[in-house]
Tab-separated table of C-alpha atoms in Angstrom:
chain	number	residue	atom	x	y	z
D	1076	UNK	CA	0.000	0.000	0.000
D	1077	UNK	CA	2.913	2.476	0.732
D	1078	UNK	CA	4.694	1.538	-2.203
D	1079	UNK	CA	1.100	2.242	-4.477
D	1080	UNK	CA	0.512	5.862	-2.243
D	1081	UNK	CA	4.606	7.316	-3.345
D	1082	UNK	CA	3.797	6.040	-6.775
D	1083	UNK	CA	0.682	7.683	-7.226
D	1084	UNK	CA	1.980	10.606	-5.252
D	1085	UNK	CA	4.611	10.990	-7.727
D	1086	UNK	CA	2.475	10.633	-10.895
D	1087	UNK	CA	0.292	13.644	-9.314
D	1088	UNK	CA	3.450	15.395	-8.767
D	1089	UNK	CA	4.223	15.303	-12.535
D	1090	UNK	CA	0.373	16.299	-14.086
D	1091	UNK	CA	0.079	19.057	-11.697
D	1092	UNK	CA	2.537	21.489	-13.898
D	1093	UNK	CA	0.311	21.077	-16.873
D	1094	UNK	CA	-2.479	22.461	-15.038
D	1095	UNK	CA	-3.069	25.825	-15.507
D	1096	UNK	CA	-3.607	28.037	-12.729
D	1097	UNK	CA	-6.303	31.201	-13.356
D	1098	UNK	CA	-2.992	33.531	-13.137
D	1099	UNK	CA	-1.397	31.390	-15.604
D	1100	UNK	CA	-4.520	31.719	-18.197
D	1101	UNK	CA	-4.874	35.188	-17.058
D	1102	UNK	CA	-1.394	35.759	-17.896
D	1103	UNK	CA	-1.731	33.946	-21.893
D	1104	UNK	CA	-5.147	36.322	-22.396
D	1105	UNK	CA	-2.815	39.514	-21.508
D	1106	UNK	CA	0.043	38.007	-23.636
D	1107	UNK	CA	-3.004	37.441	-26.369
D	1108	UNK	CA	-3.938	41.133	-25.877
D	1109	UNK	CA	-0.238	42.882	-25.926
D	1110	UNK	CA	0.161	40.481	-29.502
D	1111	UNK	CA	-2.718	41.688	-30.759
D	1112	UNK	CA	-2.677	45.558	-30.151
D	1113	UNK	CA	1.326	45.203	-31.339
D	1114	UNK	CA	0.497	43.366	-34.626
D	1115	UNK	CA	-2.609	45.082	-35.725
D	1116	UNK	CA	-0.509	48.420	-35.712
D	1117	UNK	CA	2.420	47.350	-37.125
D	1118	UNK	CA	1.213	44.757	-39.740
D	1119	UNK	CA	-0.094	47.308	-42.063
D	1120	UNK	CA	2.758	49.337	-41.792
D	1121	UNK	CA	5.237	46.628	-43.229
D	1122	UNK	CA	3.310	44.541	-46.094
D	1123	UNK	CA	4.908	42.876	-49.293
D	1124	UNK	CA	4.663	46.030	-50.963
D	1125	UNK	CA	6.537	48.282	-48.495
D	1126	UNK	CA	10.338	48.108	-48.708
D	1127	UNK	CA	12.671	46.167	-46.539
D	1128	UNK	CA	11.271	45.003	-42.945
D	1129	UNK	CA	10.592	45.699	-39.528
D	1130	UNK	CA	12.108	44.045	-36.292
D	1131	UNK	CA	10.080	45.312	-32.969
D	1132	UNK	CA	10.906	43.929	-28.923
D	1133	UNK	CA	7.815	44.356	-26.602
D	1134	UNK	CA	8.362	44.799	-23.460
D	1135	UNK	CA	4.986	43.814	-21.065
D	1136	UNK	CA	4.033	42.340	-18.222
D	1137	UNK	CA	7.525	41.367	-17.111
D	1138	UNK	CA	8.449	39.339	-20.324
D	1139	UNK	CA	9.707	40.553	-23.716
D	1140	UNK	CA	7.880	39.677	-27.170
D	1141	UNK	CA	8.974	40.266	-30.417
D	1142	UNK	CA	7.766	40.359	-33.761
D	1143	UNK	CA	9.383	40.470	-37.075
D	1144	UNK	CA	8.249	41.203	-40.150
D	1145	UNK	CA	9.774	41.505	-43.886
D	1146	UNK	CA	13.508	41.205	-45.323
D	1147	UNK	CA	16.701	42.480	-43.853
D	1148	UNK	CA	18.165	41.800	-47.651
D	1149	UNK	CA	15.129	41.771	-50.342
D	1150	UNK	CA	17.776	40.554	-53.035
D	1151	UNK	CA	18.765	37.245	-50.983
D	1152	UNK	CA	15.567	36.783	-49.336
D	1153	UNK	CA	16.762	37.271	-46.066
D	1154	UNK	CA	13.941	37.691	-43.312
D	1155	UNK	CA	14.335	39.872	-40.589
D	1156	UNK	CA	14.960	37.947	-37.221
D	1157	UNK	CA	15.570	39.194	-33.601
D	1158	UNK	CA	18.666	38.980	-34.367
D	1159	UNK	CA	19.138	40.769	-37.728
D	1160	UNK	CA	21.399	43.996	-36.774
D	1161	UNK	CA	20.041	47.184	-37.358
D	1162	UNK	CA	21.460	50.532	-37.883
D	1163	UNK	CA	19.995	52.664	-34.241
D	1164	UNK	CA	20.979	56.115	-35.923
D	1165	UNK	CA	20.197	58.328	-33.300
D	1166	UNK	CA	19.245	55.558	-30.634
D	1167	UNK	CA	22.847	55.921	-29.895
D	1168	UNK	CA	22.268	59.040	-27.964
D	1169	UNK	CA	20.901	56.993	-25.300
D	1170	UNK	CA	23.805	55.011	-24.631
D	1171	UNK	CA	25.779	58.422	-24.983
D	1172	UNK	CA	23.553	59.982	-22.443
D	1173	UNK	CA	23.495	57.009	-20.057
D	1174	UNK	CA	27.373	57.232	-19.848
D	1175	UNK	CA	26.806	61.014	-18.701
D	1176	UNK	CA	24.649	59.966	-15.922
D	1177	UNK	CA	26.467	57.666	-14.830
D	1178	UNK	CA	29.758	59.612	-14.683
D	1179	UNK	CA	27.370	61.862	-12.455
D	1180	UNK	CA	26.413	59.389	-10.154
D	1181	UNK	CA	30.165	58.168	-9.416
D	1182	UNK	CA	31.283	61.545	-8.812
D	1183	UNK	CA	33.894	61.722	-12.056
D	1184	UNK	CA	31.998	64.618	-13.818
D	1185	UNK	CA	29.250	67.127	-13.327
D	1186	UNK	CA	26.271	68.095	-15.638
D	1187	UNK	CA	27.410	72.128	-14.798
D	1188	UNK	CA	30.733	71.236	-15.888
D	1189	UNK	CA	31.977	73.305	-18.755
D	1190	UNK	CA	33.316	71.245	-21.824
D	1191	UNK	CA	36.580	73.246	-22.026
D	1192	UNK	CA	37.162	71.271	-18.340
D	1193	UNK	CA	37.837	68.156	-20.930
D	1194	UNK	CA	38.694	70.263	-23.963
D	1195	UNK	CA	40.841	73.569	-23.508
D	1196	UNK	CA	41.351	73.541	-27.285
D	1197	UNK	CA	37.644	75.297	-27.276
D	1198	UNK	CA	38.503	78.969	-26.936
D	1199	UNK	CA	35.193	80.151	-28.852
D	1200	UNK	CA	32.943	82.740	-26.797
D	1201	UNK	CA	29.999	81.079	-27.149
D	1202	UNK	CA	31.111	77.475	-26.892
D	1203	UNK	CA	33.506	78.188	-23.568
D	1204	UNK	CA	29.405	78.881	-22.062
D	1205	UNK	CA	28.504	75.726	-22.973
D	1206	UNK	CA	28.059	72.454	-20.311
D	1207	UNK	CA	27.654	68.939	-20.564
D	1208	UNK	CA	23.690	68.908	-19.081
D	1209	UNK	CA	23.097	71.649	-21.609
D	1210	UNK	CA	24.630	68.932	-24.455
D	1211	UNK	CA	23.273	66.441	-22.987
D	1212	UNK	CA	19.670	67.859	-23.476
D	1213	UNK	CA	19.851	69.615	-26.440
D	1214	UNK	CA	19.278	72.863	-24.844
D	1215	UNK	CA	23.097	74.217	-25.831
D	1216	UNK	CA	21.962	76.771	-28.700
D	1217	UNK	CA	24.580	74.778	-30.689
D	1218	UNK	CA	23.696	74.129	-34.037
D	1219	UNK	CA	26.301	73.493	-36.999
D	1220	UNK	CA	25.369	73.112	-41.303
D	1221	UNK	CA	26.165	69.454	-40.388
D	1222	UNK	CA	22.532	69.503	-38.355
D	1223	UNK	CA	20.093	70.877	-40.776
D	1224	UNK	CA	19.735	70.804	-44.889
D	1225	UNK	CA	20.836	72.090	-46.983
D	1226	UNK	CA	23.185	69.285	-45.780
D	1227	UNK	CA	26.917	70.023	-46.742
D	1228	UNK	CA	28.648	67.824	-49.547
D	1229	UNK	CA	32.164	68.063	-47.380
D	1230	UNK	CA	33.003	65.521	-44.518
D	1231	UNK	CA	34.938	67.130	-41.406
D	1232	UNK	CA	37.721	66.077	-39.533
D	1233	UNK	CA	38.562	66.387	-35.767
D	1234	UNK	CA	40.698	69.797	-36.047
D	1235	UNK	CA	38.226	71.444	-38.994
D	1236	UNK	CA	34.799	70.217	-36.250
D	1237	UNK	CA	37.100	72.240	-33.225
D	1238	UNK	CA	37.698	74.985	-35.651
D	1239	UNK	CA	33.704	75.084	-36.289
D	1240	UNK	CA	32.855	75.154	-32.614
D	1241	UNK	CA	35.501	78.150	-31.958
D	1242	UNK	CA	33.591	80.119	-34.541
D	1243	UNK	CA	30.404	79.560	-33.903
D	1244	UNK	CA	27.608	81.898	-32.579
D	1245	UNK	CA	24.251	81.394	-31.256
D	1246	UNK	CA	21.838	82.202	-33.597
D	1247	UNK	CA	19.525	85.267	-32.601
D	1248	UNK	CA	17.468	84.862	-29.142
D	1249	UNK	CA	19.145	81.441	-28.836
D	1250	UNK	CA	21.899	81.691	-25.157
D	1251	UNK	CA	23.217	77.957	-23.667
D	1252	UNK	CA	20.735	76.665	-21.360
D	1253	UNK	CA	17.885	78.671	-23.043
D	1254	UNK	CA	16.367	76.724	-25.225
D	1255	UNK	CA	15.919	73.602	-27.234
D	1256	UNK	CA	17.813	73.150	-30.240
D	1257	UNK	CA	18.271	69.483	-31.566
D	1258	UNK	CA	21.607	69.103	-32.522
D	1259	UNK	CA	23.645	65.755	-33.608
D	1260	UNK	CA	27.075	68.114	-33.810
D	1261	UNK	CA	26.581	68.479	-29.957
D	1262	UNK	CA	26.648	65.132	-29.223
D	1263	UNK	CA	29.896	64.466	-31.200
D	1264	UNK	CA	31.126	67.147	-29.076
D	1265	UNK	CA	29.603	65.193	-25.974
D	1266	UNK	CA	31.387	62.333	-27.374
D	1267	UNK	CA	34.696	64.151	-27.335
D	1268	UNK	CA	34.262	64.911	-24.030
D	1269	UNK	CA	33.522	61.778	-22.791
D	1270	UNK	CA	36.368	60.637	-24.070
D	1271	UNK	CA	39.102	62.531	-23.104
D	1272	UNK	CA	37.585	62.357	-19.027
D	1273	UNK	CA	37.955	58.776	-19.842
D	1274	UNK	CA	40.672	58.319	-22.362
D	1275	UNK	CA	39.077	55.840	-23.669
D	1276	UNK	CA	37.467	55.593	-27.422
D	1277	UNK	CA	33.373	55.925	-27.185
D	1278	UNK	CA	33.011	52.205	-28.169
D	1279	UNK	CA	34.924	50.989	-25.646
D	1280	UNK	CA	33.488	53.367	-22.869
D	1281	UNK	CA	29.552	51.989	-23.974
D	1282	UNK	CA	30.954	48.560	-24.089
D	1283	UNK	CA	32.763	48.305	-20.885
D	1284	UNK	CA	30.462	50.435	-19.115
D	1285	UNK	CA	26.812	49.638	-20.208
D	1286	UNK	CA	26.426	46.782	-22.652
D	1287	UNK	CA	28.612	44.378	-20.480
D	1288	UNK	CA	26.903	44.984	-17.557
D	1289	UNK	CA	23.641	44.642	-18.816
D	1290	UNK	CA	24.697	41.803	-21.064
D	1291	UNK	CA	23.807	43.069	-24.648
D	1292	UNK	CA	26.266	41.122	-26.854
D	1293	UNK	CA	24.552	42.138	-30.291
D	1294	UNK	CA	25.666	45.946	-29.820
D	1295	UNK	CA	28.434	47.636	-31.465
D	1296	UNK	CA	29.784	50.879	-32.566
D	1297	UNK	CA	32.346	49.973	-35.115
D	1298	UNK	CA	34.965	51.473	-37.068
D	1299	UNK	CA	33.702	52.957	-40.596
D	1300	UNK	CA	35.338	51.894	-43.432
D	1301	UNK	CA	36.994	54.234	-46.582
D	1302	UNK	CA	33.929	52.925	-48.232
D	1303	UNK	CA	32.110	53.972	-45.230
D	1304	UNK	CA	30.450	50.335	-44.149
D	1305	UNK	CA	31.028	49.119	-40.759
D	1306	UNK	CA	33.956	47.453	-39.866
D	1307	UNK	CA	32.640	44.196	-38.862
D	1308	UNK	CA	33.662	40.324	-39.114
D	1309	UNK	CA	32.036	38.213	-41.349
D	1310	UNK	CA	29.636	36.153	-39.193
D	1311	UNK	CA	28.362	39.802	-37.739
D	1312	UNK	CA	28.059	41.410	-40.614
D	1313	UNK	CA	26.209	38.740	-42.426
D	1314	UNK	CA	23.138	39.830	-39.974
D	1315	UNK	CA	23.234	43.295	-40.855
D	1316	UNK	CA	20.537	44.734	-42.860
D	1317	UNK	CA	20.678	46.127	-46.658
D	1318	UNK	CA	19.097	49.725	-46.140
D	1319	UNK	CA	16.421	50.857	-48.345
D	1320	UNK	CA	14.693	54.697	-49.096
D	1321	UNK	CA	11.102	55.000	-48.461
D	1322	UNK	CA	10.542	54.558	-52.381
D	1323	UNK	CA	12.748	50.723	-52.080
D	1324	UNK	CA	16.132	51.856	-53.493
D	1325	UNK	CA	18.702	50.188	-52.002
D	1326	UNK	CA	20.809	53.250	-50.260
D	1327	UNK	CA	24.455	52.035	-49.697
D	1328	UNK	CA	25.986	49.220	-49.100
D	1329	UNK	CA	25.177	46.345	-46.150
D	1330	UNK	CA	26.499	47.619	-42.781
D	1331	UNK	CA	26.669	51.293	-44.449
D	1332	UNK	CA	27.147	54.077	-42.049
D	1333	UNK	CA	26.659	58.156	-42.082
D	1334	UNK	CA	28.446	60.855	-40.740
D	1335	UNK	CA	29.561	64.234	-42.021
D	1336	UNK	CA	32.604	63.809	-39.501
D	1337	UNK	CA	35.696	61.701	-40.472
D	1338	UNK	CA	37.306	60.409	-37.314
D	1339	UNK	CA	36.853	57.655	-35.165
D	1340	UNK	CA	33.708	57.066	-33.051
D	1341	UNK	CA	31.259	59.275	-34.926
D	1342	UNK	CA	29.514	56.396	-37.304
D	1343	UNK	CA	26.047	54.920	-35.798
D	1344	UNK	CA	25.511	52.195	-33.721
D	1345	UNK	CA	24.106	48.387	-34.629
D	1346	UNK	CA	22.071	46.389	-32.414
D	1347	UNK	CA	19.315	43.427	-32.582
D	1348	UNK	CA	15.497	43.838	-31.306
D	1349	UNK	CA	16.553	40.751	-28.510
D	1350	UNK	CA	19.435	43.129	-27.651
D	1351	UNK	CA	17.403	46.117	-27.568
D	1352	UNK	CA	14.966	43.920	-25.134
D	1353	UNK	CA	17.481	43.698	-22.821
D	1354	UNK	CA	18.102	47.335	-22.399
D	1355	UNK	CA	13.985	47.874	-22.077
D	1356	UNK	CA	13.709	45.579	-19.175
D	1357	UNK	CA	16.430	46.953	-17.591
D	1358	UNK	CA	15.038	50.408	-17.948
D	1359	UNK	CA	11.503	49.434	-17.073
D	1360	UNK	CA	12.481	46.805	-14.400
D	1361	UNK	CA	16.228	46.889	-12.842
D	1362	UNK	CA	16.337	45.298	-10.023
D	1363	UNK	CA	19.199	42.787	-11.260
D	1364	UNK	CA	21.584	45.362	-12.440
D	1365	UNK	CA	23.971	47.508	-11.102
D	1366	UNK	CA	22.356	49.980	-8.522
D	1367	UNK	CA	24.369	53.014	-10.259
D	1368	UNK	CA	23.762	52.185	-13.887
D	1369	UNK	CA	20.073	51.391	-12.646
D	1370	UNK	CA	19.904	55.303	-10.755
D	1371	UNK	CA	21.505	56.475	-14.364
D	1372	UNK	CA	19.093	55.418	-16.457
D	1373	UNK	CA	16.698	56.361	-14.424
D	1374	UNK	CA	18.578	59.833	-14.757
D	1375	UNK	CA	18.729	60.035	-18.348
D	1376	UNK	CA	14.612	59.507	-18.673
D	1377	UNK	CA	13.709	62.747	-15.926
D	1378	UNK	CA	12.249	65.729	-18.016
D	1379	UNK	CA	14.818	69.068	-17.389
D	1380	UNK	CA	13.712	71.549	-19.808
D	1381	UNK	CA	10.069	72.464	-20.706
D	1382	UNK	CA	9.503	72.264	-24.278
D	1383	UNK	CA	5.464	73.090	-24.001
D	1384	UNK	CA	2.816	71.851	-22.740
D	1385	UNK	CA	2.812	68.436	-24.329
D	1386	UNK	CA	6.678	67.834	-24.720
D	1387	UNK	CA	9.570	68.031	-22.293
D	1388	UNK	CA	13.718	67.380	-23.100
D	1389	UNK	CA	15.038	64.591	-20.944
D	1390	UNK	CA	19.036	63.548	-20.829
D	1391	UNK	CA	18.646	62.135	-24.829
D	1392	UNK	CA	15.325	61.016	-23.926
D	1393	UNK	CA	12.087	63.480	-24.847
D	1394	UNK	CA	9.028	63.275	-22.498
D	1395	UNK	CA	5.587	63.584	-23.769
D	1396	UNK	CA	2.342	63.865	-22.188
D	1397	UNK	CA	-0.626	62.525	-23.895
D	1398	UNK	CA	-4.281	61.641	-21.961
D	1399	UNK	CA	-3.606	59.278	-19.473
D	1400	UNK	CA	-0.168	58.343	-19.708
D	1401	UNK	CA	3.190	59.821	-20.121
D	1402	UNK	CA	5.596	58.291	-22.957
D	1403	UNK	CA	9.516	59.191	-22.903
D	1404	UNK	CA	10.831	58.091	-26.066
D	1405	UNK	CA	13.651	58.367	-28.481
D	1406	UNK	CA	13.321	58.029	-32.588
D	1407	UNK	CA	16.000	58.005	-34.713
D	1408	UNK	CA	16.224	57.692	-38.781
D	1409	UNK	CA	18.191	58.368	-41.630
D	1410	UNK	CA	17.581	58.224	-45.272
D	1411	UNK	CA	17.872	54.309	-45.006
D	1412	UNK	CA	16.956	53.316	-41.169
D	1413	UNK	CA	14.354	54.462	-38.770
D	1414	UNK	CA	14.193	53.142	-35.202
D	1415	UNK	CA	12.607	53.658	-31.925
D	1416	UNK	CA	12.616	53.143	-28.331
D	1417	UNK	CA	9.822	53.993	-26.064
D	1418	UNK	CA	8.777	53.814	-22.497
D	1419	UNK	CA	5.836	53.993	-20.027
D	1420	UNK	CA	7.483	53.923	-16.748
D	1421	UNK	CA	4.579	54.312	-14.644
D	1422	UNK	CA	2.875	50.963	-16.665
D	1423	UNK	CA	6.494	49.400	-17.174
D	1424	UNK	CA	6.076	49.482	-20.505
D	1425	UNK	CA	8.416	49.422	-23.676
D	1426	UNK	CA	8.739	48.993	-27.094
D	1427	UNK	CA	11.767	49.234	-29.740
D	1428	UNK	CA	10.598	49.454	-33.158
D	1429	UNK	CA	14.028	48.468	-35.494
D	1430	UNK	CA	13.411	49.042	-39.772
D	1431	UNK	CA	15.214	49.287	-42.685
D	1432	UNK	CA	14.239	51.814	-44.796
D	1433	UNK	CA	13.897	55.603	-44.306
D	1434	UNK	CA	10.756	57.598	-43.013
D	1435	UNK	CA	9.356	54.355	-41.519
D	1436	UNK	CA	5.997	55.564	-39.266
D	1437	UNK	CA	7.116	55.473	-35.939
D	1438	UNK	CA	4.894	57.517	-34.328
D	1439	UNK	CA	2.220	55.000	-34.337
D	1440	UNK	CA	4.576	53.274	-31.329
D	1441	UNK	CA	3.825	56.565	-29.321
D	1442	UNK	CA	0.354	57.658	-30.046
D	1443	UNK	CA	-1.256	53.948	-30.592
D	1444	UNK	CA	0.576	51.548	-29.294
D	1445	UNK	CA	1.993	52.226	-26.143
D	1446	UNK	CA	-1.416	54.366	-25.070
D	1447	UNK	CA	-3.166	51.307	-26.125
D	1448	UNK	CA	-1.105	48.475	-24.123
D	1449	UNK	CA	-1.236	51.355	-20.675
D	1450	UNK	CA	-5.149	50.881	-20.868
D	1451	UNK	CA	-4.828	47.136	-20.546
């Protein structure tokens, strides 16, 4: 009888994981929900007729989903994966950003801090005002031909970009700290900066700093190329993406990166949608990281200039208030890659939205989709 009782003890013991708990088939419906607000907004926005695809990472209810749709390479019918590689654009201002924070929270620089502190070669009026917070939220004044069309033809080196920041002026009504001016030139100038407090080259600092800790292994910043691709080996670069115009024209070649400056460290940044996932849950939901890298992302997402009523400037990050729910978010694109990272913090919600072509729609991740998964 004992013998029968531990046998049929044990046989209960195994058919009692199959059964599934009401949390457990509450949990699927909310997983059925999140799948089904994410792919009836993005579906349309990637069919056979639209160029190139779309990789997205979802991050809800304490698990990441992700969804893929289209070709990385249309010629070699090569689907987009999690783990196709994606150029980020300006995504990489994030990771610049983060690095500023958390230089703040260890005590090695200060947001007040002047950037000729790390650069005395800037001897410029107007740039000797400037700070890191005010580069670090855009609200510097700075703006350079290299940040607005009509774009220049030319590419700059180091000593011609100093030379540009010596002789620049605001433009009218415009003072450091004043304002909000979007400017990529001031975050190669943040990226200077970072670089000499460190002396260390930017891809090494977001490696050794933030992507090893939080274990994103798909991430890079590599070296461009005189043909200006990435500088990548083989089995990496086979899982970049071919980037495509809005119209489908293939718009350099695979890996291909953009600057108008020609030294090291100023091409974009690559990453996967399981990568990015990683980086939403530990924005959303940190526990498991480092307490200082948690405080500076936490850091980089606080609003700390008022754009109006609706939108605020964050460290990278832009905050925007819609009914119900405040989204902090960061797009990027060029004329071949759009991507997107977005975050309800009060919901811990997220969503990275990865494609490669230009002008992809990425404001449907802001107004519809992330509104739409806060209400669940």
């Amino acid at each position: 009888m004992g013998l029968w009782l531990s046998a049929r003890i044990a046989t209960l013991l195994l058919v009692v994981p199959f059964i599934l708990t009401p949390r457990a088939v509450a949990d699927s419906d909310m997983s059925a929900e999140i799948r089904d607000i994410v792919t009836t907004a993005l579906a349309p926005t990637v069919t056979a007729a639209d160029p190139g695809g779309l990789a997205a990472a979802v991050y809800a209810g304490g698990d990441v989903l992700f969804f893929n749709y289209g070709f990385a390479d249309i010629s070699a019918k090569r689907s987009v994966t999690s783990d196709t590689l994606f150029n980020l654009a300006s995504l990489r201002k994030v990771f610049e950003a983060t690095l500023v924070a958390l230089g703040t929270e260890r005590g090695e620089l200060r947001l007040d801090d002047p950037v000729t502190k790390y650069l005395p070669e800037l001897k410029g009026d107007t740039i000797s005002r400037v700070t890191i917070g005010e580069l670090v939220t855009h609200t510097s004044g700075l703006l350079l031909p290299t940040d607005h069309p009509p774009w220049p033809n030319a590419s700059f080196g180091r000593e011609q970009f100093i030379a540009m920041l010596n002789a620049w002026t605001a433009q009218p009504g415009a003072e450091p700290g004043r304002q909000r001016i979007y400017t990529h030139a001031g975050y190669v100038l943040l990226q200077l900066v970072l670089e000499r407090r460190y002396n260390m080259p930017m891809a090494a600092l977001i490696e050794s700093r933030i992507l090893k800790p939080l274990g994103m292994t798909s991430t890079f910043i590599p070296d461009r190329g005189e043909d200006n691709r990435a500088v990548l080996e083989p089995a990496i670069m086979w899982r970049v993406v071919q980037g495509y115009s809005d119209q489908g024209m293939p718009i350099g070649p695979i890996g291909n990166q953009e600057s108008y400056y020609d030294f090291p460290g100023t091409g974009q940044m690559f990453s996967s949608a399981r990568d990015l996932g990683i980086l939403l849950r530990a924005c959303l939901d940190g526990a498991v990281i480092d307490p200082e890298l948690r405080a500076a992302l936490q850091m980089t997402e606080r609003e700390r200039f008022r754009i109006d009523d609706k939108f605020g400037q964050a460290m990278a990050w832009e905050n925007v208030r819609l009914d119900g729910v405040t989204v902090i978010d960061k797009p990027g694109g060029l004329n071949n890659a759009s991507a997107y990272i977005g975050l309800v913090p009060a919901r811990k919600l997220g969503i990275v939205l990865l494609a490669n072509r230009g002008e992809y729609p990425h404001e449907i991740a802001r107004y519809r989709i992330l509104p739409a998964l806060a209400r669940l």
